[in-house]
Coordinates of N, CA and C in Angstrom, one line a residue:
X641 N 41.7 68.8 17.7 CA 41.5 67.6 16.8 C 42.0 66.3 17.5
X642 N 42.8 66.3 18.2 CA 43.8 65.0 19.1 C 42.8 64.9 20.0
X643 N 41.7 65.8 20.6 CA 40.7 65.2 21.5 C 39.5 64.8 20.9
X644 N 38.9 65.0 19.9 CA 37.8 64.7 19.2 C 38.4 63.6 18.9
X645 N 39.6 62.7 18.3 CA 39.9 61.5 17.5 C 40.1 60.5 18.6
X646 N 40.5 61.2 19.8 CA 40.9 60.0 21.2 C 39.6 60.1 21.9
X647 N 38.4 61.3 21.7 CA 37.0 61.1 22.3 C 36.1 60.0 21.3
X648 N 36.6 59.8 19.9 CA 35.5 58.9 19.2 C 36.6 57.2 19.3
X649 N 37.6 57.4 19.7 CA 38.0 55.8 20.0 C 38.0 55.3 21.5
X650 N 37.7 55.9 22.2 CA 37.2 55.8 23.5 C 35.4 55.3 23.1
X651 N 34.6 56.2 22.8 CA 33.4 56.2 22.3 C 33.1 54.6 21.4
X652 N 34.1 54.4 20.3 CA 34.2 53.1 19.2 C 34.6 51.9 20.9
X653 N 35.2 52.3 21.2 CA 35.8 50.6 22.2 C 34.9 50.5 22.7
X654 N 34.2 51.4 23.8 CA 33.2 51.2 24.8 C 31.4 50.2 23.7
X655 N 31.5 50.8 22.7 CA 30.5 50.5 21.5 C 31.1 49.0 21.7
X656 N 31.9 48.5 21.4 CA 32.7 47.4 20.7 C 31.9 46.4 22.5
X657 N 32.2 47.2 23.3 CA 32.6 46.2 24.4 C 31.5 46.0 25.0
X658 N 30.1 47.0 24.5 CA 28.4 46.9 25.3 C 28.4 45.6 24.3
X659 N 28.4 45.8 23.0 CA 28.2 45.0 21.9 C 28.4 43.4 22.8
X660 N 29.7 43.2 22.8 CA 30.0 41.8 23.1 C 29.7 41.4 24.6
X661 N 29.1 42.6 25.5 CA 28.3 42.1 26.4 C 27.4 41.3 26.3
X662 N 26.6 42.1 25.3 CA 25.3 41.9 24.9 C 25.0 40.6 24.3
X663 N 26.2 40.3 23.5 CA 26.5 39.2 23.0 C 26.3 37.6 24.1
X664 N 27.6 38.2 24.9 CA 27.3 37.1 25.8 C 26.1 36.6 26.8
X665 N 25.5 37.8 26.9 CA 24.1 37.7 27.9 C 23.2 36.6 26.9
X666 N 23.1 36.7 25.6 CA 22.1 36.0 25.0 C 22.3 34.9 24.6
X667 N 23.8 34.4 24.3 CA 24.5 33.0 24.4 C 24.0 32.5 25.7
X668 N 24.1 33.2 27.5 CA 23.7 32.8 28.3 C 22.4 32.3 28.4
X669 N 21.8 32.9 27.9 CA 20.3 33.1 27.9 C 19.7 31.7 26.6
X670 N 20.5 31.6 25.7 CA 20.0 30.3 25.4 C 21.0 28.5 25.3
X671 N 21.6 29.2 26.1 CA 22.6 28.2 26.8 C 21.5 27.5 28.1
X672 N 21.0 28.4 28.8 CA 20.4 27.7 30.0 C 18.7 27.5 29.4
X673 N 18.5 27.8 28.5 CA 16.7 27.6 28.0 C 17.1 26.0 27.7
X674 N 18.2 26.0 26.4 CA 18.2 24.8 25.4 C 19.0 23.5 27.0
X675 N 19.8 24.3 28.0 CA 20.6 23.1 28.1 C 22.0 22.3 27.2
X676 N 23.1 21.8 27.9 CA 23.5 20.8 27.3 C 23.4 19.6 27.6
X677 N 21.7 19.1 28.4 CA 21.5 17.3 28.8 C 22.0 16.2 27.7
X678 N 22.0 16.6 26.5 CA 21.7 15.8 25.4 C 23.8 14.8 25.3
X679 N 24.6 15.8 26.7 CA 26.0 15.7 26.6 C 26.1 14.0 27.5
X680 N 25.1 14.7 28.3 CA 24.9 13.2 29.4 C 25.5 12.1 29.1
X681 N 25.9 11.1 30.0 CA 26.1 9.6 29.4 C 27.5 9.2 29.7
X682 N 27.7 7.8 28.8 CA 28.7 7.3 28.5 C 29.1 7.5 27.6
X683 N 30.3 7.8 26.9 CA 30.5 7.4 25.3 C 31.9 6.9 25.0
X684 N 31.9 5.9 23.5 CA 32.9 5.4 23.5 C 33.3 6.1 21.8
X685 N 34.6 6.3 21.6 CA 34.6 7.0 20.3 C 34.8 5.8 19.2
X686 N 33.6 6.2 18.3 CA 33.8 5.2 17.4 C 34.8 5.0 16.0
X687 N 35.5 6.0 16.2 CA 36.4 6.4 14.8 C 37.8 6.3 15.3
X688 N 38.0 6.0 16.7 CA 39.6 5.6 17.1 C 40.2 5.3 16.4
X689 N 42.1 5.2 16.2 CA 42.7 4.2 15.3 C 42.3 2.8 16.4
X690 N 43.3 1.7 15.3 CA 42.9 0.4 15.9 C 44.2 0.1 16.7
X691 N 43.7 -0.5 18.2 CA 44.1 -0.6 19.3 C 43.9 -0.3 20.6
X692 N 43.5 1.3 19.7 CA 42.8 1.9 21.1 C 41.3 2.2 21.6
X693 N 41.2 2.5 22.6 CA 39.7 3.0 22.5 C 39.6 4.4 23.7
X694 N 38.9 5.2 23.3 CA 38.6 6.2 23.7 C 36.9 6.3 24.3
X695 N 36.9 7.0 25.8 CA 35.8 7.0 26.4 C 35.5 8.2 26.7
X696 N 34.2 9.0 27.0 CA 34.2 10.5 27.4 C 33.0 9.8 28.3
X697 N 32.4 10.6 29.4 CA 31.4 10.4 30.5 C 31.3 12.0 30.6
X698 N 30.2 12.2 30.8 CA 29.4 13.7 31.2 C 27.8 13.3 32.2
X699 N 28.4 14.3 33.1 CA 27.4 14.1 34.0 C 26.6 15.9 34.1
X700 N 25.4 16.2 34.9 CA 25.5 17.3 34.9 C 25.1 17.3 36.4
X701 N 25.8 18.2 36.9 CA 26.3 18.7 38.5 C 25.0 19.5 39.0
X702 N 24.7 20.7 38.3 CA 23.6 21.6 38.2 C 23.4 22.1 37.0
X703 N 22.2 23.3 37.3 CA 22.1 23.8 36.2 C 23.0 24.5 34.9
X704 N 24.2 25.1 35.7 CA 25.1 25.9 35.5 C 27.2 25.2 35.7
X705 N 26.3 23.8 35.7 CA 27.9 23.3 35.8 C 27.8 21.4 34.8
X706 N 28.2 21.1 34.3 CA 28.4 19.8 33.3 C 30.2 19.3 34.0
X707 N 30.0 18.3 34.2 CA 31.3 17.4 34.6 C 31.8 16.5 33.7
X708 N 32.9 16.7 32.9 CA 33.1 15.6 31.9 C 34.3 14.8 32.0
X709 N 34.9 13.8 31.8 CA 35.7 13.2 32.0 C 36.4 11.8 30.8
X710 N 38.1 12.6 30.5 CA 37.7 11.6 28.9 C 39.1 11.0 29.2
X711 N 39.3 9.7 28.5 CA 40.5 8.8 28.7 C 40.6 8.1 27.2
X712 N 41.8 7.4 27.2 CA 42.2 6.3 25.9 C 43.0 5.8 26.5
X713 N 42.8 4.5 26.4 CA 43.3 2.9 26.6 C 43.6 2.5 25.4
X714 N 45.1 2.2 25.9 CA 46.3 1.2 25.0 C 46.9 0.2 25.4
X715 N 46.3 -1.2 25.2 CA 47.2 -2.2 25.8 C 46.8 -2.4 27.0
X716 N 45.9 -1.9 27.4 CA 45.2 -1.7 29.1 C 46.0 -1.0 29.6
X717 N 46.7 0.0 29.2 CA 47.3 1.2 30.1 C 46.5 2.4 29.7
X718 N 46.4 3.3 30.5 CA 45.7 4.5 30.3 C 46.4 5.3 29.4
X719 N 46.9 5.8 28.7 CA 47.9 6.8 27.7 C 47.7 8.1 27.9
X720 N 46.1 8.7 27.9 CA 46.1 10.1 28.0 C 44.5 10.1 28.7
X721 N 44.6 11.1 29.9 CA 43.3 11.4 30.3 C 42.8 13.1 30.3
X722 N 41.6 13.7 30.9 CA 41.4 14.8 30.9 C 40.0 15.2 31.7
X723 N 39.8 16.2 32.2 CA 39.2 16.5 32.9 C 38.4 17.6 32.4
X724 N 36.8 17.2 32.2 CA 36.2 18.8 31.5 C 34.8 19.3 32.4
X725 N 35.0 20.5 31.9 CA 33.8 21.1 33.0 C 33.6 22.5 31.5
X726 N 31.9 22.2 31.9 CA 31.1 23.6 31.1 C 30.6 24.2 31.8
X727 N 30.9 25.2 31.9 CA 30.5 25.9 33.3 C 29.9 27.6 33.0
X728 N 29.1 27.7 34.1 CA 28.1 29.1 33.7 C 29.3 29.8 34.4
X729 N 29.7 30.8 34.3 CA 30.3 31.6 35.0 C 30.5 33.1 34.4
X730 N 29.9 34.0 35.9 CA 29.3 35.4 35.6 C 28.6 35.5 34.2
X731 N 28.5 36.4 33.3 CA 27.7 36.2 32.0 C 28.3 35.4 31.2
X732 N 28.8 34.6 31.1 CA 29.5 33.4 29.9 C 29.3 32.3 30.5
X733 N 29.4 31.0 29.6 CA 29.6 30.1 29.6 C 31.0 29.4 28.9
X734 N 32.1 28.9 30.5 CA 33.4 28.4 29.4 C 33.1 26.7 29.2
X735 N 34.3 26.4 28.5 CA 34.9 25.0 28.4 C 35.9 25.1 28.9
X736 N 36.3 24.2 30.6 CA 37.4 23.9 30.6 C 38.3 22.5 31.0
X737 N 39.1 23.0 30.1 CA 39.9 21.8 29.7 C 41.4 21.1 31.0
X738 N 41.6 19.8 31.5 CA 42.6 20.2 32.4 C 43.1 18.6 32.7
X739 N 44.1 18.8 31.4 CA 45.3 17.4 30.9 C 45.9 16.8 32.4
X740 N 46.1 15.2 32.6 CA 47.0 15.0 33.4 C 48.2 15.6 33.7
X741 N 48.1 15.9 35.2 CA 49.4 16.4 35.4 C 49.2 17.7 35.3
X742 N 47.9 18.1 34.8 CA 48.3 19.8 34.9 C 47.3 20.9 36.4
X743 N 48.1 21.6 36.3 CA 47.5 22.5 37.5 C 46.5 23.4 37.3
X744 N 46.3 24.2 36.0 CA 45.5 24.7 35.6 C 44.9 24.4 34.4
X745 N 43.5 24.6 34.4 CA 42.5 24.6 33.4 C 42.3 25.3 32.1
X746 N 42.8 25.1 30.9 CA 42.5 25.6 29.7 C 41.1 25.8 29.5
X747 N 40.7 27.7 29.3 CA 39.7 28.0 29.2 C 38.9 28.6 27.7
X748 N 38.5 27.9 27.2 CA 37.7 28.0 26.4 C 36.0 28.9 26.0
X749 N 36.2 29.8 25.5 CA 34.7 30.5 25.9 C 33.8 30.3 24.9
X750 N 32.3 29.8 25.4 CA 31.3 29.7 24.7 C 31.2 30.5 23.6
X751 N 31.1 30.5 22.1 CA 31.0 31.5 21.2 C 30.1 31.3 20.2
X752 N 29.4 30.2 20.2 CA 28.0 30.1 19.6 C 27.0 28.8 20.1
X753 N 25.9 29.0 20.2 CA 25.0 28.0 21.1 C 23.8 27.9 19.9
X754 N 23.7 26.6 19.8 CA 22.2 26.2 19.0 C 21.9 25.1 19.5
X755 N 20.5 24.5 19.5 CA 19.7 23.4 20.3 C 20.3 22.6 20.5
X756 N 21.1 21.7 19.6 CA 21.8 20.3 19.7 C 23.2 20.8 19.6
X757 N 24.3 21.7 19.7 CA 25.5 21.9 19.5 C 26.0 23.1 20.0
X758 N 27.6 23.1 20.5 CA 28.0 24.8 20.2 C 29.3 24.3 19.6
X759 N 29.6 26.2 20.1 CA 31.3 26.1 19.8 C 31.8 26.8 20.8
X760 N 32.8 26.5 21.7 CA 34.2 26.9 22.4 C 35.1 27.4 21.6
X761 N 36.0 28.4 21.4 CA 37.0 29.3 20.9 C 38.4 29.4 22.3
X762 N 39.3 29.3 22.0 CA 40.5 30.2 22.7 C 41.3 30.4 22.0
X763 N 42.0 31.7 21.0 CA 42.3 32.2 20.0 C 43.9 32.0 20.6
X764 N 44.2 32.4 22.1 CA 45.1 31.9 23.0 C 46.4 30.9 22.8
X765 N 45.3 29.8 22.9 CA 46.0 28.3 22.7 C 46.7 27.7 21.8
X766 N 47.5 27.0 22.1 CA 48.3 26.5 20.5 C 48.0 25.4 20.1
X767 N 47.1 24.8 20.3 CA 46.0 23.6 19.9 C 45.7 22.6 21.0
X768 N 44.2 22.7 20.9 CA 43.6 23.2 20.1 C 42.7 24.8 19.9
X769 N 42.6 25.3 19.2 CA 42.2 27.1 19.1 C 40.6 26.8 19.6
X770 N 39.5 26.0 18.8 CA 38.2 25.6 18.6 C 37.9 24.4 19.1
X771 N 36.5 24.1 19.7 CA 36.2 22.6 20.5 C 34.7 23.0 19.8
X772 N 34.2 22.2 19.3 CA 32.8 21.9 19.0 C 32.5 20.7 19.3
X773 N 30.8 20.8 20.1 CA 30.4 19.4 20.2 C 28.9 19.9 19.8
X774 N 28.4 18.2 19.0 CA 27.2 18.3 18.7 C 26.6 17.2 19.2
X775 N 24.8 17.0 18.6 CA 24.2 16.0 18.9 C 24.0 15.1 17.2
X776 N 24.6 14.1 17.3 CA 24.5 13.1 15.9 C 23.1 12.1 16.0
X777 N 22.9 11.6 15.1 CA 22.4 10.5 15.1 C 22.6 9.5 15.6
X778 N 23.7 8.9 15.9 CA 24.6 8.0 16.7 C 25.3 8.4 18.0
X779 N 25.1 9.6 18.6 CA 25.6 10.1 19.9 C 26.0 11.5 19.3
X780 N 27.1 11.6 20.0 CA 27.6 12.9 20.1 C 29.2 13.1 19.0
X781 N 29.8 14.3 18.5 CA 30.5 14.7 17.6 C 31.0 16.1 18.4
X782 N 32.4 15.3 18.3 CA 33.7 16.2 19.2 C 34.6 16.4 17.9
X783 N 34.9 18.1 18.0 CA 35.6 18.3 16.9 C 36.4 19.4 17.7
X784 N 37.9 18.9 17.6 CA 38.8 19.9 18.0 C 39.8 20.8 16.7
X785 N 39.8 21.8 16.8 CA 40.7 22.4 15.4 C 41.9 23.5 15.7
X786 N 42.3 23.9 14.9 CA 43.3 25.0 14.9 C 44.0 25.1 14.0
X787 N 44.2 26.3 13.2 CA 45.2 26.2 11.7 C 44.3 25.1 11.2
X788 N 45.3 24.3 10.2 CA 45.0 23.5 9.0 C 44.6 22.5 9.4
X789 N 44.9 22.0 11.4 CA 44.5 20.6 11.9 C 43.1 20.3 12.2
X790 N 42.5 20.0 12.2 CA 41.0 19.3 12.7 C 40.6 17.8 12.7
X791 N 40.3 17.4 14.4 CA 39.8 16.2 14.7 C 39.1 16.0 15.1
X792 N 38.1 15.3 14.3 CA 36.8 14.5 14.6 C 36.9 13.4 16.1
X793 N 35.8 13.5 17.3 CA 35.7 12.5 17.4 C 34.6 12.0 17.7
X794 N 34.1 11.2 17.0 CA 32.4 10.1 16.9 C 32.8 9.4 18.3
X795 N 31.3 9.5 18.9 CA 30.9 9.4 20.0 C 29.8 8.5 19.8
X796 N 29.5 7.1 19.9 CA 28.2 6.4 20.3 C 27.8 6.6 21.9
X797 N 26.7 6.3 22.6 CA 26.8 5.2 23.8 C 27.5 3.8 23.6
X798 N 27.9 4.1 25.5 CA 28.6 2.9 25.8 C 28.3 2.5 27.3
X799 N 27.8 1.2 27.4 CA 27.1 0.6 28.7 C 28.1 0.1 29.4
X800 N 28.1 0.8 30.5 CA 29.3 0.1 31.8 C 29.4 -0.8 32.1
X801 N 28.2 -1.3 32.3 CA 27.9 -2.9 32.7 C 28.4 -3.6 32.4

């Protein structure tokens, strides 16, 4: 009986873990059909408090790699910057995240993909847990969450020039 009950939870995990292979192969798979070009650009956030202002840039490197880069200016000092990269790697697609001053990258893993938006998860982290970005009417929509907190941030274009 102790081998039939440890042969069907051996049998249940391995099910559990084809499953979220399988999972990830098709997030891949419409990750690189749809693209995230639509991330491209400049952007300045439009819902800042007053004082500051907030900028995000995304470029894309290749197929399989997005370079982003976000700051906020206070007083013409820089206050907080960050370094982001969406990246194909082996069957997934992460977010990762990597604060001034830090040595490693907060990884985030792709966990739902649709035409104009996804979502990043790291259940891990102590905030933020979730990163979603979409495509708006007006640019782009950055939403970081975890527990009870959640922040928006509205993204227009913004011309360098």
């Amino acid at each position: 009986m102790k081998y039939l009950i440890l042969g069907l939870m051996v049998l249940f995990s391995l099910g559990c873990q084809q499953k979220s292979k399988e999972e990830k192969e098709a997030l891949t798979v419409v990750a690189l059909e749809n693209n995230f070009d639509w991330l491209i650009g400049n952007w300045q956030r439009s819902n800042e408090t007053e004082g500051k202002q907030t900028y995000e840039n995304w470029v894309k490197i290749n197929k399989d790699t997005y370079q982003g880069f976000g700051f906020t200016i206070k007083e013409n000092d820089t206050i907080w910057k960050e370094d982001m990269r969406l990246v194909h790697v082996s069957d997934a697609w992460n977010f990762e995240v990597k604060g001034k001053g830090e040595t490693d990258a907060t990884v985030f893993i792709l966990t739902k993909i649709e035409e104009d938006n996804f979502i990043c998860e790291n259940e891990a982290n102590e905030f933020p847990k979730k990163i979603s970005y979409s495509k708006s009417d007006h640019g782009i929509l950055a939403v970081i969450s975890g527990g009870d907190l959640e922040i928006p941030f509205e993204f227009g274009p913004f011309n360098m020039n």
